[in-house]
CSV table of C-alpha atoms and ligand atoms in Angstrom, one decimal:
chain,number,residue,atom,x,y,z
A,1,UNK,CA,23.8,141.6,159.1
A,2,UNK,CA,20.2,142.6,158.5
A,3,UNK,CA,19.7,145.9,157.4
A,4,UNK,CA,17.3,147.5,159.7
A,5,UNK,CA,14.0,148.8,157.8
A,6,UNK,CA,11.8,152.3,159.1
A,7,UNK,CA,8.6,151.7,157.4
A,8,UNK,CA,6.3,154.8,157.3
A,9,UNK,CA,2.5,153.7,157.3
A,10,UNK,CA,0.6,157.0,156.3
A,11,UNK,CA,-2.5,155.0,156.3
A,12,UNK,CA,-5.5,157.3,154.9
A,13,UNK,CA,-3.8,160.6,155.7
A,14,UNK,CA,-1.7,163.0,153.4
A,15,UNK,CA,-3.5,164.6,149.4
A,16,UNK,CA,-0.8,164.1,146.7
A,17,UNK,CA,0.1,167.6,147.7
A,18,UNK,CA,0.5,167.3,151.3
A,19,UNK,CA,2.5,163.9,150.4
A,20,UNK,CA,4.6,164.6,148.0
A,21,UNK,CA,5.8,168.1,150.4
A,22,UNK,CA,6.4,165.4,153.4
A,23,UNK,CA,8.8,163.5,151.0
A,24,UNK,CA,10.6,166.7,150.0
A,25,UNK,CA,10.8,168.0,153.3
A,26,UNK,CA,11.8,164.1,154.4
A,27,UNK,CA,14.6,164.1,152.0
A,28,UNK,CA,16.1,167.4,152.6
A,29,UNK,CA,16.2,166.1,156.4
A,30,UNK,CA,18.1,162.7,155.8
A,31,UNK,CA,19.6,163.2,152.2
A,32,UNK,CA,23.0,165.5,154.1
A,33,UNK,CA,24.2,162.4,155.7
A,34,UNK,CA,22.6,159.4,153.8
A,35,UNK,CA,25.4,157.7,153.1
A,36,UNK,CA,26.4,157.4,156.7
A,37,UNK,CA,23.1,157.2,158.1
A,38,UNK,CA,21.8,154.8,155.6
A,39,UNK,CA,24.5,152.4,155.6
A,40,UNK,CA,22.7,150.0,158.3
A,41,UNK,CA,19.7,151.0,157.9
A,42,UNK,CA,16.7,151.2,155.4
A,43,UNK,CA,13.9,153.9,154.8
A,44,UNK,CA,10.3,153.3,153.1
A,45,UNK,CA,7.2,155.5,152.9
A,46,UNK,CA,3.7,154.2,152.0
A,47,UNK,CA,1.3,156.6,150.7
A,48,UNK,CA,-2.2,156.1,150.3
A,49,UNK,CA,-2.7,155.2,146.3
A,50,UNK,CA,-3.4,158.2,144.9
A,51,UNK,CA,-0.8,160.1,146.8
A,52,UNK,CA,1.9,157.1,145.1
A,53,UNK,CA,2.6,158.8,141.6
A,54,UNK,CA,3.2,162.5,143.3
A,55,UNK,CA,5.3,160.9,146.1
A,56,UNK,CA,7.3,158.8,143.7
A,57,UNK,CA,8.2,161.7,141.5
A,58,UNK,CA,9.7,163.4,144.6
A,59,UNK,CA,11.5,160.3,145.6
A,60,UNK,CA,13.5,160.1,142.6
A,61,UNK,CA,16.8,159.4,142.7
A,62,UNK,CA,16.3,159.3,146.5
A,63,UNK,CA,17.6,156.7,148.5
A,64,UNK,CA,14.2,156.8,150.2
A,65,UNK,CA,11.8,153.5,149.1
A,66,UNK,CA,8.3,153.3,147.9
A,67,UNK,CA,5.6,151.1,149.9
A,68,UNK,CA,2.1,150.2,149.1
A,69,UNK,CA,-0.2,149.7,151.9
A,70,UNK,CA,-2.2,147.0,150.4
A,71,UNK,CA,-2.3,144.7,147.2
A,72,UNK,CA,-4.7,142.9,145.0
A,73,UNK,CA,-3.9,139.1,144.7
A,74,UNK,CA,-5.3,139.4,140.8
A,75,UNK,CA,-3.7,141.4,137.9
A,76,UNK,CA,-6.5,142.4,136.7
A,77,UNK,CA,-10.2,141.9,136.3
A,78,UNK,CA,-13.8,142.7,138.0
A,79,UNK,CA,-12.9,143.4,141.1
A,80,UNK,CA,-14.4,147.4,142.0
A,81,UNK,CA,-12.0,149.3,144.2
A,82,UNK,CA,-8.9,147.2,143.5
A,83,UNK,CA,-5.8,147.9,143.1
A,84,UNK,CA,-2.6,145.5,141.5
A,85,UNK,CA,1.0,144.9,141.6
A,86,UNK,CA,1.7,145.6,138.2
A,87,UNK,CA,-0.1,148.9,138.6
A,88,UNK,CA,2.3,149.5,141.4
A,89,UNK,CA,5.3,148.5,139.5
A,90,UNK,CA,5.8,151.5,137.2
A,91,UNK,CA,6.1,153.9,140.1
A,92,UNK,CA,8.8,152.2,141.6
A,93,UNK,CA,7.1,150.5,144.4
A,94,UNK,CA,9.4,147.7,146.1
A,95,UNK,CA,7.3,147.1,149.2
A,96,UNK,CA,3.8,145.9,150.3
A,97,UNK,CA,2.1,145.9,153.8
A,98,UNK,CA,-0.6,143.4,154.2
A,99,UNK,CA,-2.6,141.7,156.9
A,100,UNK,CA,-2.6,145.9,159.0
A,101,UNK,CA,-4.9,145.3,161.8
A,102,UNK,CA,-7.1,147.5,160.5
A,103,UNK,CA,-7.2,146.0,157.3
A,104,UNK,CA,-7.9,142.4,159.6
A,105,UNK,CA,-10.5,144.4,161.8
A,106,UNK,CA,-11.9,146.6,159.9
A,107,UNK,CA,-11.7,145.4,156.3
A,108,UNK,CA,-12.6,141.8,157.5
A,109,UNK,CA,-9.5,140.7,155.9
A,110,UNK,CA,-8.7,136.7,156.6
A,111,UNK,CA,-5.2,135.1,156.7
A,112,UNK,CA,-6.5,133.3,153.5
A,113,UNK,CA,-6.6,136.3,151.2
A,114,UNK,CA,-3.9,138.0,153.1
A,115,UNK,CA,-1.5,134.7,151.7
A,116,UNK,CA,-2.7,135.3,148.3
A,117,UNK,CA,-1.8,138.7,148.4
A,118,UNK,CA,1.8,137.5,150.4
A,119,UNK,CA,2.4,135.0,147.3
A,120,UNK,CA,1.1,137.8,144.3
A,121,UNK,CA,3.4,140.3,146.2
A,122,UNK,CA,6.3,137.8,145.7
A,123,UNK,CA,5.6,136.9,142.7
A,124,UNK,CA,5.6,140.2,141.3
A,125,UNK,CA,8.7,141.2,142.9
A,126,UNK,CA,7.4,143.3,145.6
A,127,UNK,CA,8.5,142.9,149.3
A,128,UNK,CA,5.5,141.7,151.5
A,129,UNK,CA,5.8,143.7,154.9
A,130,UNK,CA,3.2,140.8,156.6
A,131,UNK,CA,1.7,142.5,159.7
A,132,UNK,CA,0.4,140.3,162.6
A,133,UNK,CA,-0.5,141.2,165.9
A,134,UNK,CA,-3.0,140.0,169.1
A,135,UNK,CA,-6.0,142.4,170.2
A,136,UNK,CA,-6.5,143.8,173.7
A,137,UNK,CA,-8.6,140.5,175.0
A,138,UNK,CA,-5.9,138.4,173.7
A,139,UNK,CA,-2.8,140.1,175.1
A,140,UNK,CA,-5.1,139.8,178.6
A,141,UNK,CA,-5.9,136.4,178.4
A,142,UNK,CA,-2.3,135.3,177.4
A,143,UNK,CA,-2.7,134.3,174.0
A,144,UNK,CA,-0.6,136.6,172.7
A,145,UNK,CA,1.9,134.1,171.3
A,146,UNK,CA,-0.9,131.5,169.7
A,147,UNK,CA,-2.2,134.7,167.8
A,148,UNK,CA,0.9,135.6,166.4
A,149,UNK,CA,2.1,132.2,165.6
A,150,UNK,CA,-1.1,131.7,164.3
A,151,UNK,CA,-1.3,134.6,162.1
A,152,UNK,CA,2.4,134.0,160.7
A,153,UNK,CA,1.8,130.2,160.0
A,154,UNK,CA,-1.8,131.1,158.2
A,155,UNK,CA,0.1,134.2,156.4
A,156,UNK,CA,2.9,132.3,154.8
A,157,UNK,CA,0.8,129.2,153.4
A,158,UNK,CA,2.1,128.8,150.5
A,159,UNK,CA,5.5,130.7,150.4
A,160,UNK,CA,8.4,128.8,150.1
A,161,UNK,CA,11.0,129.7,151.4
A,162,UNK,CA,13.1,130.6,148.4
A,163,UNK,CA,11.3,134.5,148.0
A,164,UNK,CA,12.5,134.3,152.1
A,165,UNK,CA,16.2,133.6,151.3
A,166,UNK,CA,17.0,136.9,148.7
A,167,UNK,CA,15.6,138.6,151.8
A,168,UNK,CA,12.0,140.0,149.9
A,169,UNK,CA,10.2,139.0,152.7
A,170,UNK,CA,9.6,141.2,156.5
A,171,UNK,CA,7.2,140.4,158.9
A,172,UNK,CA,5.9,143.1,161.4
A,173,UNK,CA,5.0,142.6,165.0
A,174,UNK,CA,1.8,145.2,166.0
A,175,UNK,CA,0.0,144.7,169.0
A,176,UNK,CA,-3.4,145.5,168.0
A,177,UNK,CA,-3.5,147.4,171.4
A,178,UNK,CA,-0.8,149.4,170.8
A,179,UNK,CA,-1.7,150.9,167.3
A,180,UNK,CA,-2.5,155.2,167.4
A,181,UNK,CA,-3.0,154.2,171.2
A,182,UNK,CA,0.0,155.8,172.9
A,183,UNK,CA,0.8,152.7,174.6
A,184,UNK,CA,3.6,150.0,173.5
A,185,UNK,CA,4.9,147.1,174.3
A,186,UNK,CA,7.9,146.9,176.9
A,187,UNK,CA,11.3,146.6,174.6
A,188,UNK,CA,11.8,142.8,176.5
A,189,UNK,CA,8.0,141.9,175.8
A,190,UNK,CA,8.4,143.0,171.9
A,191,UNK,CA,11.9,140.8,171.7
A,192,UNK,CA,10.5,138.0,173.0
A,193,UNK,CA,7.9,137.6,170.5
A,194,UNK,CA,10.1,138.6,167.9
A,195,UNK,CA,12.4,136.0,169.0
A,196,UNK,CA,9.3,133.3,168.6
A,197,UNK,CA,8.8,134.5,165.5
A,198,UNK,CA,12.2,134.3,164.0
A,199,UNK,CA,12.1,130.8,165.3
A,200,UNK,CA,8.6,130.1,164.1
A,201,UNK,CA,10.4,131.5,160.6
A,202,UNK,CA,13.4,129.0,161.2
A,203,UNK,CA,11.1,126.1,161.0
A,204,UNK,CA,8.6,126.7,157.8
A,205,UNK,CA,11.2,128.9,155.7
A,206,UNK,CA,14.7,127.4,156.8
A,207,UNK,CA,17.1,129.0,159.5
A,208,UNK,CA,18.8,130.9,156.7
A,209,UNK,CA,15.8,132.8,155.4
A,210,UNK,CA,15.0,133.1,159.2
A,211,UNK,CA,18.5,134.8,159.9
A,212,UNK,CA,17.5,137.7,156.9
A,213,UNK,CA,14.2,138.1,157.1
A,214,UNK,CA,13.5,141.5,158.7
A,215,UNK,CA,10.9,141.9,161.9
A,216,UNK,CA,9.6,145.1,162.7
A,217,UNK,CA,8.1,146.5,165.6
A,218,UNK,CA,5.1,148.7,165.2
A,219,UNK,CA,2.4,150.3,167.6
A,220,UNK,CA,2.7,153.6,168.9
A,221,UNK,CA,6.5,154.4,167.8
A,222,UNK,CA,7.8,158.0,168.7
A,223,UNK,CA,10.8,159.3,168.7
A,224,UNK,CA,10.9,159.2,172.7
A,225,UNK,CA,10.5,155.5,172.6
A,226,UNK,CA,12.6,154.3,169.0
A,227,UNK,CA,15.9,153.9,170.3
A,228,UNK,CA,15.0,151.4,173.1
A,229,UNK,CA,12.8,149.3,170.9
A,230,UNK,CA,15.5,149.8,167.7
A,231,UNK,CA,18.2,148.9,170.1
A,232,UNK,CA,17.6,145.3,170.7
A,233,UNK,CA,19.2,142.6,168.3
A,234,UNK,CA,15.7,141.0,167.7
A,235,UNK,CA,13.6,143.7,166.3
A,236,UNK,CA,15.1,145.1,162.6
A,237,UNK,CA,13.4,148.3,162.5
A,238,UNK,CA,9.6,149.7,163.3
A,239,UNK,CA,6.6,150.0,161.2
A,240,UNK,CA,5.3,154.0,162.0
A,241,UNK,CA,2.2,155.2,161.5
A,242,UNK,CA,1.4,158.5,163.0
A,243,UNK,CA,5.0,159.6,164.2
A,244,UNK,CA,5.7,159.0,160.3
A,245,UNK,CA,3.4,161.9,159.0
A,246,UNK,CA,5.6,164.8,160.5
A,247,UNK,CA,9.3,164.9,158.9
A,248,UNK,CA,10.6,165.7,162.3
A,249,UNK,CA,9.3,163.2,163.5
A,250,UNK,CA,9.8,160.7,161.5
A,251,UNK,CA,13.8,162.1,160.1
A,252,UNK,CA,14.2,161.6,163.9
A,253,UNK,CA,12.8,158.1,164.2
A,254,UNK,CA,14.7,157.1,161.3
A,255,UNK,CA,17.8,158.5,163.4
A,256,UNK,CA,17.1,155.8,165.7
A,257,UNK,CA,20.0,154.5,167.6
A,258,UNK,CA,20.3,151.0,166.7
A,259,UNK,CA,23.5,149.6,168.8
B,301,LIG,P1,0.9,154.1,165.0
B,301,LIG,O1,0.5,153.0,163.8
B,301,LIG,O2,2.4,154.3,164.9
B,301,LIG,O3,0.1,155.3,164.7
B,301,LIG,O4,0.5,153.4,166.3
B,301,LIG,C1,1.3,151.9,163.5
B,301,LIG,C2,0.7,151.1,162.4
B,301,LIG,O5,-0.5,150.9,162.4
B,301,LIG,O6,1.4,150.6,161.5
């Protein structure tokens, strides 16, 4: 059974003060009945950089995992601004989200790079959280699927399906329209192309990896709408950005009812 995974995205919000009080407060929410509540189900927080050493040392010991919201595809080297996994390592990251939409669209980002930074993710032993999603225009013009397809097949170059099968590998569904917009994607709408993508997955990586490979939903995710999308067999948890910076919020989210 896959383990479903609630991924907080705090994208460029929260100091190292403000995010390492959001992980306390976070724990002392979900830490009473962890072993319950956590025993189908996953949590991970990504913190801006900086905010990574503060929020890991009040994490520890936590049942509560460590994210990165981007990666380098180097080690090291000339490369201004950077950061790499083996910088990451040390903190006690385990997960990496690459390809965001607003890395694609506003970063420039291209499926090339982001499949370098999929393999050096892999290779470093981090688990790539690979985001891909259509725009507005696309959704309208019924593309939706040949974006996504797209993006996954471009994404994955290169990845065999080996770092798929110990189940280091997720893949979450954002419609770029439904990012910090308030609006989502219908719970059938979201299954479907998580269904295509799990098949899509079946055929590059094997229908094993397929089967344990984790597919989150993300866009606009609130505690109103998480148990409908959480509830379907398809879609193994949500990737959360602004319902994720509140531990109300987010403690609730991760309450999500999943059957
Ligand atoms: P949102 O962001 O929940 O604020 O829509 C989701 C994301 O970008 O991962």
């Amino acid at each position: 059974m896959r383990k479903k995974l609630i991924a907080g995205n705090w994208k460029m919000n929260l100091t190292a003060d403000e995010g390492r009080a959001l992980a306390l407060a976070l724990r002392s929410q979900i830490e009473p009945d962890a072993p319950v509540l956590l025993r189908d189900r996953e949590v991970m927080v990504a913190p801006p950089f900086v905010a990574i050493p503060a929020v890991a040392q009040a994490l520890a010991g936590s049942p509560i995992a460590l994210g990165a919201q981007n990666v380098h595809y180097e080690e090291r080297g000339a490369f201004t601004g950077e950061v790499s996994a083996p910088m990451l390592l040390p903190f006690g990251v385990k997960f990496v989200i690459l390809g965001h939409s607003e890395r694609r669209h506003i970063f420039d980002e291209d499926d090339a790079l982001i499949a370098r930074k999929v393999g050096a993710a892999l290779s470093h032993g981090l688990t790539p959280i690979l985001c891909v999603g259509e725009t507005a225009q696309e959704h309208d013009e019924g593309r939706a699927l040949e974006v996504v397809l797209g993006q996954l097949d471009r994404g994955l170059e290169g990845t065999a399906s080996a770092a798929a099968l110990d189940g280091r590998m997720a893949i979450a569904y954002e419609p770029v329209w439904a990012i910090g917009t308030g609006r989502n994607a219908s719970p059938e709408d979201a299954e479907a192309v998580h269904r295509a993508i799990r098949a899509r997955l079946a055929e590059r990586l094997g229908r094993e990896a397929a089967a344990i490979t984790r597919i989150l939903y993300g866009g606009s995710v609130t505690p109103q709408n998480v148990d409908v999308l959480a509830g379907r067999p398809d879609i193994d948890g949500v990737l959360v950005g602004g319902a994720s910076l509140k531990a109300d919020s987010f403690a609730r989210i991760i309450r999500a009812r999943t059957g």
